[in-house]
Short mmCIF file of N, CA and C in Angstrom, two decimals:
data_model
loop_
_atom_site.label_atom_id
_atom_site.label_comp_id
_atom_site.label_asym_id
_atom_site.label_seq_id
_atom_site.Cartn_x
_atom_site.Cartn_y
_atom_site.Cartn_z
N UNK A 820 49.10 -56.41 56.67
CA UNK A 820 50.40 -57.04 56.77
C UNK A 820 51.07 -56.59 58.05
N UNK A 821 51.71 -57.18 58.98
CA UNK A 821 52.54 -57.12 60.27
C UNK A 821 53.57 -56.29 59.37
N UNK A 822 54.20 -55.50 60.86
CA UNK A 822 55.29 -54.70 60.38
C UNK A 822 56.13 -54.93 61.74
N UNK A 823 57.55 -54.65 61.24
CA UNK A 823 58.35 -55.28 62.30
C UNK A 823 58.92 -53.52 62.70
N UNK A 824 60.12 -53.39 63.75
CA UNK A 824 61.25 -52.46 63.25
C UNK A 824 62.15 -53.11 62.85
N UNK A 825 62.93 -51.99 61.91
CA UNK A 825 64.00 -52.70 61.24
C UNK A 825 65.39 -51.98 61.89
N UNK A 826 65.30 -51.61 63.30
CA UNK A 826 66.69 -51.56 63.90
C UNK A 826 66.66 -50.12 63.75
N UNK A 827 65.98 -49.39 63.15
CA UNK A 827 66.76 -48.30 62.53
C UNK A 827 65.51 -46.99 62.89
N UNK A 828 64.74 -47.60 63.30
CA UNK A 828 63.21 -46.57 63.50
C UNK A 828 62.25 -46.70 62.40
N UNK A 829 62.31 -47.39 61.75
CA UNK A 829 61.20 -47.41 60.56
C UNK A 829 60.58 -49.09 60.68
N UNK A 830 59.81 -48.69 60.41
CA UNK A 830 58.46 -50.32 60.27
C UNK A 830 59.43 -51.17 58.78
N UNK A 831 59.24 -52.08 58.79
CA UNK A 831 59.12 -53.14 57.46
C UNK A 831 58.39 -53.83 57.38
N UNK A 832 57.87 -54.39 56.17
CA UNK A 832 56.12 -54.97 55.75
C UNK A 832 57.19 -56.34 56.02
N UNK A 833 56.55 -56.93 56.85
CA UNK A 833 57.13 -58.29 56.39
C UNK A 833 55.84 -59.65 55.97
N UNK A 834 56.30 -59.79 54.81
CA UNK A 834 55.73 -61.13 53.55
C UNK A 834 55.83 -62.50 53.70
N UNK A 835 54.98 -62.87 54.57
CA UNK A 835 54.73 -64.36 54.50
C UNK A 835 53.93 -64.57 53.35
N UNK A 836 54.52 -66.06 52.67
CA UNK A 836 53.61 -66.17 51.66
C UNK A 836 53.01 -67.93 52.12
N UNK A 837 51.71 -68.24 51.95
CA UNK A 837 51.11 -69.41 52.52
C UNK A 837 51.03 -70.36 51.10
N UNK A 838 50.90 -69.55 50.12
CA UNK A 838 50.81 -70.59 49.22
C UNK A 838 51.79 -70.37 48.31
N UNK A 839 53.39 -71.15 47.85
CA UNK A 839 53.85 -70.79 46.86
C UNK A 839 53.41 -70.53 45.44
N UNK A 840 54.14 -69.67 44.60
CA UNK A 840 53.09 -69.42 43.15
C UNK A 840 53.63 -70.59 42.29
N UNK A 841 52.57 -71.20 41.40
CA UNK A 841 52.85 -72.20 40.33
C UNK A 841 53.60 -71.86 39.67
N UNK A 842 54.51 -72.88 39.10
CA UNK A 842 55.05 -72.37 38.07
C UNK A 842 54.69 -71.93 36.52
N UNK A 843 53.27 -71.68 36.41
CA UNK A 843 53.00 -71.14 35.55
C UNK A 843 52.16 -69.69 35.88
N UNK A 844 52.99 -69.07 37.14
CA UNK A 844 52.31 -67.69 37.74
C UNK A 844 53.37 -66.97 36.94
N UNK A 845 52.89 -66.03 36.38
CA UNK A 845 54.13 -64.77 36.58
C UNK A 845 54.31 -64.18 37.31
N UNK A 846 55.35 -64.35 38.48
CA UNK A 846 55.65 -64.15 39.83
C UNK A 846 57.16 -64.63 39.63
N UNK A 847 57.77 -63.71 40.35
CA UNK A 847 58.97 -64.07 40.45
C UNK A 847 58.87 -65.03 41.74
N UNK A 848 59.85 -66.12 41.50
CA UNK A 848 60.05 -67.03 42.30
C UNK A 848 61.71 -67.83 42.72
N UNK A 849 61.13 -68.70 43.82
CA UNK A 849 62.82 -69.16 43.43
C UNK A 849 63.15 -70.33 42.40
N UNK A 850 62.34 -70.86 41.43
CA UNK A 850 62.45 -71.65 40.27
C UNK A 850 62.81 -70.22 39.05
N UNK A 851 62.48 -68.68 39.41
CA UNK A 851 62.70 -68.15 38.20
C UNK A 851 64.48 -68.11 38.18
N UNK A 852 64.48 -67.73 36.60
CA UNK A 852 66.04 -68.08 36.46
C UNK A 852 66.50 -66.40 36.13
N UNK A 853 65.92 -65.36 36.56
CA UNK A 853 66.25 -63.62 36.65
C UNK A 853 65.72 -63.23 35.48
N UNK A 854 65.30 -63.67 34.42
CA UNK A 854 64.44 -63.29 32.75
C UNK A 854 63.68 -62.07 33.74
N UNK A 855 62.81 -62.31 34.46
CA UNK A 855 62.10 -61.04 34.41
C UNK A 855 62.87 -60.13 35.19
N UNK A 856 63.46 -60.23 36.56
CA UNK A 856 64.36 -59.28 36.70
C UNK A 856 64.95 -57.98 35.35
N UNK A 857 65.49 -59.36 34.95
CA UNK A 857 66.41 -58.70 33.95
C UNK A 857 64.88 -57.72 32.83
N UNK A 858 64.19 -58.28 32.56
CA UNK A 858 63.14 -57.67 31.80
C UNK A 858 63.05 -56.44 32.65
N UNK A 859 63.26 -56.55 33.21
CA UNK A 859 62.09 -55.02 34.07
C UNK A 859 63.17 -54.06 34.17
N UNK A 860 64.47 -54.41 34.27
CA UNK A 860 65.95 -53.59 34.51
C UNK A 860 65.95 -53.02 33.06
N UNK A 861 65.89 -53.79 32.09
CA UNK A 861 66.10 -53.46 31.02
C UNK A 861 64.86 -52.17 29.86
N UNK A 862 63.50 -52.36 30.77
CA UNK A 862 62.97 -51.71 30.35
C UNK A 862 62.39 -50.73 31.28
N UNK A 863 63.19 -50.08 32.21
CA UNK A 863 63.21 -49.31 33.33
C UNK A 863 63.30 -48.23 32.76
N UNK A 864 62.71 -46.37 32.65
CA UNK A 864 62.75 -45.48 32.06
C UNK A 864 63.82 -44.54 33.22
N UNK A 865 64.58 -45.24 33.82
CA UNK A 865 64.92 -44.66 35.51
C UNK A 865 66.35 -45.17 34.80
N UNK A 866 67.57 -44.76 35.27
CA UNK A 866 68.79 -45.70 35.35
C UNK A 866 68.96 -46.14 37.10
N UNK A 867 69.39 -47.24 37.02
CA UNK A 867 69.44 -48.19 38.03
C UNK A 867 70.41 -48.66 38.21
N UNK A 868 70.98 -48.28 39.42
CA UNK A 868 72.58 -48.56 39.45
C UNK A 868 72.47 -49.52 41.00
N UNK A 869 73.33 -50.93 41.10
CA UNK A 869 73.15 -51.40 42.37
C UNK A 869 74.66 -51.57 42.29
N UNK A 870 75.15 -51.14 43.79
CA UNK A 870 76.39 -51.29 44.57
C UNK A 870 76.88 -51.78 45.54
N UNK A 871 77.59 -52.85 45.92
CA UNK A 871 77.89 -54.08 46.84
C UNK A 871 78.21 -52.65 48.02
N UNK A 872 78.56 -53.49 48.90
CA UNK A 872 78.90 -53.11 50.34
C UNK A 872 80.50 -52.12 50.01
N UNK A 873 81.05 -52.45 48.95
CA UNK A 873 82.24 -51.73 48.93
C UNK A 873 82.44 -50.81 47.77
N UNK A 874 81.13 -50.27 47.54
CA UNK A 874 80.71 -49.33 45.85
C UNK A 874 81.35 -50.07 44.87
N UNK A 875 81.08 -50.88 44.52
CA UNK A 875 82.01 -51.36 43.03
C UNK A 875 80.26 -51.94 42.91
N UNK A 876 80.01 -51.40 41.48
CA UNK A 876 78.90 -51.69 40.81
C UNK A 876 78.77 -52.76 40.54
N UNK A 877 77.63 -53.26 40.72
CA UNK A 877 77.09 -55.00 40.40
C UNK A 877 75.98 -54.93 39.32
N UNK A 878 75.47 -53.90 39.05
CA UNK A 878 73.62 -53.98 38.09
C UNK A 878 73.74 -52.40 37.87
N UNK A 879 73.98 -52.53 36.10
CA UNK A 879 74.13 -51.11 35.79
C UNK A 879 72.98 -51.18 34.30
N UNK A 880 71.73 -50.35 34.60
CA UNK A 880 70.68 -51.03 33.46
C UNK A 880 71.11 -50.32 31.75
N UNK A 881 70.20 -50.60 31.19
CA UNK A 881 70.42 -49.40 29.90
C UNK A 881 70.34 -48.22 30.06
N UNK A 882 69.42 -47.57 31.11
CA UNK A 882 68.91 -46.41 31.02
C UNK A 882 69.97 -45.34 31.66
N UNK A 883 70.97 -46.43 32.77
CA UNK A 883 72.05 -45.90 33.50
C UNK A 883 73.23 -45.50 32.14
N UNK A 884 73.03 -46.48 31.07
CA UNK A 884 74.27 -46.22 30.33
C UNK A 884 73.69 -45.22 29.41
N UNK A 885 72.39 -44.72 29.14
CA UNK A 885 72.31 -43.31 28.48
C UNK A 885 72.24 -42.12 29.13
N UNK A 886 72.19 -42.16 30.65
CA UNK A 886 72.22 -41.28 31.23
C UNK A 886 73.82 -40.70 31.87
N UNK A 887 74.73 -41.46 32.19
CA UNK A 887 75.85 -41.64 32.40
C UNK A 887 76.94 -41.70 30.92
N UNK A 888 76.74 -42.04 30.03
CA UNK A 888 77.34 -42.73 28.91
C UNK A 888 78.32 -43.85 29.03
N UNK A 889 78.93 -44.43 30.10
CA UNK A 889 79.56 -45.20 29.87
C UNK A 889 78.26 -46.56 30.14
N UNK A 890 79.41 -48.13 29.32
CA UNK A 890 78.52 -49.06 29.03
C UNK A 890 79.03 -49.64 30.14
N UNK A 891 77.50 -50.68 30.24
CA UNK A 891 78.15 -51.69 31.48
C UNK A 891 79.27 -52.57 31.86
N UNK A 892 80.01 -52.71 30.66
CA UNK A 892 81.58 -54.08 30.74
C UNK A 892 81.77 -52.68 30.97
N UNK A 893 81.88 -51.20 31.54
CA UNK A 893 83.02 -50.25 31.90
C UNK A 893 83.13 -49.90 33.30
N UNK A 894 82.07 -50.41 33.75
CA UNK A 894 81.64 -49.91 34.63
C UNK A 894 81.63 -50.90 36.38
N UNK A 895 80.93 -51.96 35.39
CA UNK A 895 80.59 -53.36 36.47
C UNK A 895 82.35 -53.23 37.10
N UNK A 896 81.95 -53.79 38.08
CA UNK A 896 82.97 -53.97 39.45
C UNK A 896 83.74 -52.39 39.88
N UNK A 897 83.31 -51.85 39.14
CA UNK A 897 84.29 -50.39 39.54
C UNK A 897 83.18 -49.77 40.47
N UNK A 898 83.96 -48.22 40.97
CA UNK A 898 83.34 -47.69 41.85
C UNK A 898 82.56 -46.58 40.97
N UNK A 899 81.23 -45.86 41.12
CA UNK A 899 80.56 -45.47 40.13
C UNK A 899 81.39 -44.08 39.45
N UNK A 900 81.54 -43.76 38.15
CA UNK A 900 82.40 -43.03 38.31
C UNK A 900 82.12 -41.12 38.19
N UNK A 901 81.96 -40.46 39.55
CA UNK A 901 81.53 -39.42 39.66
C UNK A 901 82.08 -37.65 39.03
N UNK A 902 83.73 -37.94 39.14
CA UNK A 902 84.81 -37.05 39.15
C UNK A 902 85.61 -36.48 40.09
N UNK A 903 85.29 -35.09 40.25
CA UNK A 903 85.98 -34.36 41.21
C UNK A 903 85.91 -35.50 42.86
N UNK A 904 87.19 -35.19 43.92
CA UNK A 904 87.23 -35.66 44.62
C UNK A 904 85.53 -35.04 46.08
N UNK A 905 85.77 -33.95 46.11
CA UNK A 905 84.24 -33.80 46.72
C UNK A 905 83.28 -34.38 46.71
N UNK A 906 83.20 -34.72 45.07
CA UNK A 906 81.85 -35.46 44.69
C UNK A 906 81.92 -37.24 45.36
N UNK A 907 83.59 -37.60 45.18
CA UNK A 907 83.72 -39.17 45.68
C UNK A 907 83.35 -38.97 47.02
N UNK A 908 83.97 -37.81 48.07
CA UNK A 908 83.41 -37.74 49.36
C UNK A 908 81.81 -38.22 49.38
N UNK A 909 81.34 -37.28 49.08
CA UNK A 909 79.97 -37.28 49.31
C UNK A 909 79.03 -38.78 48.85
N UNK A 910 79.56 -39.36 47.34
CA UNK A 910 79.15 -40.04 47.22
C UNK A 910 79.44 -41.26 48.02
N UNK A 911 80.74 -41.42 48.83
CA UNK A 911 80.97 -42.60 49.78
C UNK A 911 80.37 -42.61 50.93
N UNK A 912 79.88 -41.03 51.86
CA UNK A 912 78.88 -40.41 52.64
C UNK A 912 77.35 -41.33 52.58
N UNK A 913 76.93 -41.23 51.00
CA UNK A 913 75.78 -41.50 51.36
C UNK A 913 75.31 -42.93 50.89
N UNK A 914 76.74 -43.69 50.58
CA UNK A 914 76.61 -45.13 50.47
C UNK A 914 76.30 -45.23 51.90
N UNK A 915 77.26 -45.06 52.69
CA UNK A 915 77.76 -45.63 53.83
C UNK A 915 76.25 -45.29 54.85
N UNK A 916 75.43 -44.30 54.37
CA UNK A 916 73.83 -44.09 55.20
C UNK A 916 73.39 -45.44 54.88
N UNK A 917 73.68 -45.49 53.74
CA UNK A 917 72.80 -46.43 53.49
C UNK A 917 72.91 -47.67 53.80
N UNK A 918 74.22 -48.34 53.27
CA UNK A 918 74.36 -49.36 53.98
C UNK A 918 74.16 -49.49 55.46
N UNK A 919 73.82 -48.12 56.19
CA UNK A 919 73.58 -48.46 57.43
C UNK A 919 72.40 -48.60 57.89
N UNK A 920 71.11 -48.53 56.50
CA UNK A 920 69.78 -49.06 56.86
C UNK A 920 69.05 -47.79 56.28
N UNK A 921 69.77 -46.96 56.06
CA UNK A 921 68.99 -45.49 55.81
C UNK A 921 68.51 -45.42 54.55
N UNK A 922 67.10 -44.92 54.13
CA UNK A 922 66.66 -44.52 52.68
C UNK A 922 66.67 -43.37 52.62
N UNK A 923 67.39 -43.00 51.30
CA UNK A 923 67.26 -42.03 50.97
C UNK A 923 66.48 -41.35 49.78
N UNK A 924 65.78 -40.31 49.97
CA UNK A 924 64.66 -40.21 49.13
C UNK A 924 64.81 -38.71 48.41
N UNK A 925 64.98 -38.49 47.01
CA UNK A 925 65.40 -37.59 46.29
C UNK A 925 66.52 -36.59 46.40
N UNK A 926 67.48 -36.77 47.00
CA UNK A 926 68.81 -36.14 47.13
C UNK A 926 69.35 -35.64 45.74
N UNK A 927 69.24 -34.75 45.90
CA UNK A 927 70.24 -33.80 44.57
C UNK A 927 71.73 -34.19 44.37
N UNK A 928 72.29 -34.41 43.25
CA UNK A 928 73.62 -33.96 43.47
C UNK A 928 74.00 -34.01 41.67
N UNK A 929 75.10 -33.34 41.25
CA UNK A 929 75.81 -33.11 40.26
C UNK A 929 76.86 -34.73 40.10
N UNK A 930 76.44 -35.02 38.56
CA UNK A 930 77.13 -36.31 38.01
C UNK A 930 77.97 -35.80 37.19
N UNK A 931 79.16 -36.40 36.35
CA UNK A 931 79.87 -36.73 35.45
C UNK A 931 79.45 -37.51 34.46
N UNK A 932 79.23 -37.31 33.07
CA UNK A 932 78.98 -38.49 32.10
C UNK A 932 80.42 -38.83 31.76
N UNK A 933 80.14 -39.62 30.55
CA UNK A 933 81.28 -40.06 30.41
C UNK A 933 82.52 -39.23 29.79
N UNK A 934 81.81 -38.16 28.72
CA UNK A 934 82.53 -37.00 28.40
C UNK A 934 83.22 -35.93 28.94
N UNK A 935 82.54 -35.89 30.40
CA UNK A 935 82.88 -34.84 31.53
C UNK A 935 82.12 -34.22 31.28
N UNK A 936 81.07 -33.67 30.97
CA UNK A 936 79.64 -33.18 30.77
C UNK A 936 78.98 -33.48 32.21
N UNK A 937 78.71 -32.19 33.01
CA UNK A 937 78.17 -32.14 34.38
C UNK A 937 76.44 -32.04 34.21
N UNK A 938 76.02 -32.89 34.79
CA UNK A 938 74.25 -32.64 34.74
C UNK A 938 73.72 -32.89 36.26
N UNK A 939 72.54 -32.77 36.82
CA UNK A 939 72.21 -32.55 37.79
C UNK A 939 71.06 -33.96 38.03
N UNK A 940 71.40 -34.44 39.08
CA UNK A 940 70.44 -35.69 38.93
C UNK A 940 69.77 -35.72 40.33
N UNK A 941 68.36 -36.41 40.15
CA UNK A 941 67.84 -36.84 41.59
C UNK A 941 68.51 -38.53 42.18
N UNK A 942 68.68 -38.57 43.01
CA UNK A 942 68.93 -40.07 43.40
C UNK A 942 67.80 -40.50 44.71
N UNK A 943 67.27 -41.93 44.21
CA UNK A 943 66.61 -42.48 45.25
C UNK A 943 67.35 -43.44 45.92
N UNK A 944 68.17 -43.94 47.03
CA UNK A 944 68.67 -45.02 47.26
C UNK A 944 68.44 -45.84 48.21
N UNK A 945 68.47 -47.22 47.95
CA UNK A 945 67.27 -48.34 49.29
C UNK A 945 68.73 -49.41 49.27
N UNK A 946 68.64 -49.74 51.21
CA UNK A 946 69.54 -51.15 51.52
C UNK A 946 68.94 -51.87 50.58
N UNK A 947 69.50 -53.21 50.77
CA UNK A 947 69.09 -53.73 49.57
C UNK A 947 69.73 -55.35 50.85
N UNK A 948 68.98 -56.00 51.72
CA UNK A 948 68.97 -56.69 52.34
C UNK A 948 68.97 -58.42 52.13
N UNK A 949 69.71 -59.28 52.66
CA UNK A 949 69.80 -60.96 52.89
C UNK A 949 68.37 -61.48 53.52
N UNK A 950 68.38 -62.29 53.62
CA UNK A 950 66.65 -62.72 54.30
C UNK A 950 67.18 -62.66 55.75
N UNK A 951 68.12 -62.32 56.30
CA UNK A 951 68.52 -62.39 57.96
C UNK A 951 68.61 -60.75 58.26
N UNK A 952 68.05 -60.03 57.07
CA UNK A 952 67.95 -58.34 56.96
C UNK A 952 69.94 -57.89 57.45
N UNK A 953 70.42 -58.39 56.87
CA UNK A 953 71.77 -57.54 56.83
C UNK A 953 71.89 -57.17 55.36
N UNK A 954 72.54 -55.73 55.21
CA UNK A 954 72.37 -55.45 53.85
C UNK A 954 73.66 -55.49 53.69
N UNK A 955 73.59 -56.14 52.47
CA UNK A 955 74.62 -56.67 51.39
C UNK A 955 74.64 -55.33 50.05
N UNK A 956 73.92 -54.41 49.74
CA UNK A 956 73.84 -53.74 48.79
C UNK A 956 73.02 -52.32 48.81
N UNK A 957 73.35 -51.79 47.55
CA UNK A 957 72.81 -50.35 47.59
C UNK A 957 72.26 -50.33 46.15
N UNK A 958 70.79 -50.06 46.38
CA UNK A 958 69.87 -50.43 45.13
C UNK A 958 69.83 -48.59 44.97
N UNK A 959 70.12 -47.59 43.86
CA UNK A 959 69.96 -46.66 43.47
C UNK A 959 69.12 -46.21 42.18
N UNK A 960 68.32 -45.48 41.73
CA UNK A 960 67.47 -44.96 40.97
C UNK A 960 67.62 -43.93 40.68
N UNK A 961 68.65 -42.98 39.73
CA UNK A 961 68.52 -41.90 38.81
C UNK A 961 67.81 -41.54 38.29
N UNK A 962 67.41 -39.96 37.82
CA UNK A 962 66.82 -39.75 37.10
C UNK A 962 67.47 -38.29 36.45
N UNK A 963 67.57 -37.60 35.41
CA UNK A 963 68.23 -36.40 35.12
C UNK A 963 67.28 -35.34 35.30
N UNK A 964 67.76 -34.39 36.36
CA UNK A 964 66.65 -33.52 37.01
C UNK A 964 67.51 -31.64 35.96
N UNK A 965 68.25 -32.06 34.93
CA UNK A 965 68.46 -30.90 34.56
C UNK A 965 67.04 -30.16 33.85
N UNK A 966 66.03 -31.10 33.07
CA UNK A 966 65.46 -30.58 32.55
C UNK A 966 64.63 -29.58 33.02
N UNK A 967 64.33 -30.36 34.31
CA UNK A 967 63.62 -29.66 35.66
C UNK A 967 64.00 -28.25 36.08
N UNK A 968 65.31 -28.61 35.90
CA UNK A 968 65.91 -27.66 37.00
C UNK A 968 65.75 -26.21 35.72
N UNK A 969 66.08 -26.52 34.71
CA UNK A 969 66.16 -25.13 33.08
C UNK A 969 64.75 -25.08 33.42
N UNK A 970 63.67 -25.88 33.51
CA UNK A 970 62.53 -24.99 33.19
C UNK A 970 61.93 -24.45 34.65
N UNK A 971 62.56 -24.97 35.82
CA UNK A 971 62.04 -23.53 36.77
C UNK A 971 62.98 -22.84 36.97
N UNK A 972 64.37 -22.68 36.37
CA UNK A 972 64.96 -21.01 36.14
C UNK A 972 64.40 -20.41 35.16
N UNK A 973 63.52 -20.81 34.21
CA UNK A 973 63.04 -20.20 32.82
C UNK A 973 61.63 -19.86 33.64
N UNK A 974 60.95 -20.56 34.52
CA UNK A 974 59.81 -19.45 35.17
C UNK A 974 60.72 -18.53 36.26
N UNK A 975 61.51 -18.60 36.44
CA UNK A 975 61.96 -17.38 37.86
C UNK A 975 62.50 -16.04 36.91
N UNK A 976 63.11 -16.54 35.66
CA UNK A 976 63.48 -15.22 34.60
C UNK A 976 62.34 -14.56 33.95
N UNK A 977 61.34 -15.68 33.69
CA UNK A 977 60.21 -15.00 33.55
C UNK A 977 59.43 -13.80 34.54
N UNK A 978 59.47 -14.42 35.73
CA UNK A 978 59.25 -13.44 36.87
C UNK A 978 59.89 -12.33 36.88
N UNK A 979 61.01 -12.37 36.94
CA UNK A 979 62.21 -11.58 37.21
C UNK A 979 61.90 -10.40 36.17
N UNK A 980 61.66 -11.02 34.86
CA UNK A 980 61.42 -9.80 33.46
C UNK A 980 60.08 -9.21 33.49
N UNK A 981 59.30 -9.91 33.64
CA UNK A 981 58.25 -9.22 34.25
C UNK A 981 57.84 -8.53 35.23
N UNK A 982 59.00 -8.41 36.12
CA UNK A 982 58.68 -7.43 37.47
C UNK A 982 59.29 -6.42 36.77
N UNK A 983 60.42 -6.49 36.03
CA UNK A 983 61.51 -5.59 35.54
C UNK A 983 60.89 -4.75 34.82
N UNK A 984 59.93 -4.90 33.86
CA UNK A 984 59.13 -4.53 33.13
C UNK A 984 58.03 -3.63 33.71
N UNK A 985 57.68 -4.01 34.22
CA UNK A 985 56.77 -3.42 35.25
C UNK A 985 56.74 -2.02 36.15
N UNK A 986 58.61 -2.56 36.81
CA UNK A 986 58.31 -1.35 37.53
C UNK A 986 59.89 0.14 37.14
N UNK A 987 59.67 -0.46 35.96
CA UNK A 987 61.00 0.37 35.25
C UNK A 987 60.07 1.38 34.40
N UNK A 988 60.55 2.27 34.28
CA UNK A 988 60.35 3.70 33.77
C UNK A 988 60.34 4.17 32.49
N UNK A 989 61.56 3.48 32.02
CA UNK A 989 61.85 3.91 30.72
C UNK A 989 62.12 2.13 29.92
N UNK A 990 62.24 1.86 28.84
CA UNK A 990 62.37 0.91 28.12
C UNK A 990 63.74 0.86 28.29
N UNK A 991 64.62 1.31 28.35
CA UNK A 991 66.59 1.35 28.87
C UNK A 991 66.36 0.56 29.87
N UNK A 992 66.08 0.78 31.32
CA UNK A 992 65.79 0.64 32.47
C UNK A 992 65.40 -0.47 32.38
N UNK A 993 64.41 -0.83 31.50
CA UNK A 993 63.65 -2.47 31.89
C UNK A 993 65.07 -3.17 31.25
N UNK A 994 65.36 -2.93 30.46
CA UNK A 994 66.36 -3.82 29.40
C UNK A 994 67.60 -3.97 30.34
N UNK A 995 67.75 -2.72 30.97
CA UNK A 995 68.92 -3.10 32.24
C UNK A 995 68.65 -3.74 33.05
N UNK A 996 67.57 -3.74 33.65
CA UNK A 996 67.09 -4.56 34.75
C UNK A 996 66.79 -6.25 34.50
N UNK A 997 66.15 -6.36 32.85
CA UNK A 997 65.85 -7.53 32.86
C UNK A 997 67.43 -8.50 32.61
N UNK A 998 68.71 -7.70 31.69
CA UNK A 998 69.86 -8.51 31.96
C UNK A 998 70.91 -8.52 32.92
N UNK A 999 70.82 -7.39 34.12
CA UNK A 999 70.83 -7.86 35.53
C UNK A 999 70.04 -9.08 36.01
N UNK A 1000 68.88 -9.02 35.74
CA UNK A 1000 68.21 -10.83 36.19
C UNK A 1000 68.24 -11.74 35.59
N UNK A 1001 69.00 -11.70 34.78
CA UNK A 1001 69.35 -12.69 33.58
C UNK A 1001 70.84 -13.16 34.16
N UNK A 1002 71.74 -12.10 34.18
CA UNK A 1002 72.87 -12.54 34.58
C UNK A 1002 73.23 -13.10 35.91
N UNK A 1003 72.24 -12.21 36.96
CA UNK A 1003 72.48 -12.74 38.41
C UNK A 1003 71.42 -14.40 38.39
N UNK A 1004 70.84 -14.67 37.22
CA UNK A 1004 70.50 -16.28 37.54
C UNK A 1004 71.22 -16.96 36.75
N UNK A 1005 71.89 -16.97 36.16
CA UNK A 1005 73.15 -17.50 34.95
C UNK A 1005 74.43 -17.67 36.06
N UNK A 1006 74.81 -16.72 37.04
CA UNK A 1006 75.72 -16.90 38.04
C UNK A 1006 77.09 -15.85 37.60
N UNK A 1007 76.23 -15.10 36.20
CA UNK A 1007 77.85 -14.08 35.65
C UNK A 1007 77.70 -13.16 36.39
N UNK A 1008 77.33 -12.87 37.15
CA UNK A 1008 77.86 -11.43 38.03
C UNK A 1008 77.57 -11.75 40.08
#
């Protein structure tokens, strides 16, 4: 496949197609009426959040509304809703990469559900381009990276108790040492 630049330093595959697909291909086309779109949004294990040029949400899937808790009539046309003002900084930061052509590929950052319950998420986010390649949107992909994140502090405490163990003297000593490394990865001291 030819690759062009896309303005920005990166190649794009660009898709000529010679033969349109029948309408009895399963292929999305321009006779489809979004059924599979919508199929594939809906059974996405990712939440999938897409955002116009001015963050007010346009495509918020199921998986976005169990990961987030709010439902989509709460959400659609608003701006996504993060909390603290830092977090709106940042999150208008890395719209604005994007809309400027930039992908971004697993960026960390701390969400808000709907309870105020803070969790830690990966984000993937892609322009989301017109056929004249101006981007009109911000196609995003969540995923909740807390689980991730508890089970490699649960191997670094493991480490941590096992060195403690190791090179402590007395059974007091390890027990001090191992909730010194307990507490200095918890963040209480």
């Amino acid at each position: 496949m030819p690759t062009e630049p896309d303005g920005h330093g990166n190649g794009v595959i660009v898709v000529q197609e010679s033969n349109p697909p029948a309408s009895t291909d399963y292929a999305l086309h321009p006779a489809d009426d979004g059924k599979w779109l919508k199929l594939l949004l809906d059974s996405a294990p990712v939440a999938v959040v897409v955002e116009d040029q001015h963050g007010r949400i346009r495509v918020w899937n199921p998986e976005a509304e169990r990961l987030f808790g709010w439902r989509a009539a709460e959400v659609i046309g608003h701006a996504l809703p993060f909390g603290p003002d830092a977090d709106r900084i940042q999150f208008e930061r890395r719209l604005q990469r994007v809309l400027d052509g930039e992908r971004i590929d697993d960026a960390e950052l701390e969400c808000v559900r709907s309870d105020a319950r803070r969790f830690s998420a990966t984000v993937r986010a892609i322009p989301v381009s017109d056929r004249d390649g101006r981007v009109f949107a911000v196609l995003s992909v969540y995923t909740d990276s807390t689980p991730r994140k508890r089970a490699e502090r649960h191997m670094i405490l493991q480490g941590l108790v096992t060195r403690s163990l190791s090179e402590s003297d007395t059974a007091g000593d390890a027990v001090v040492r191992a909730i010194q490394a307990f507490c200095g990865l918890s963040d209480w001291i």
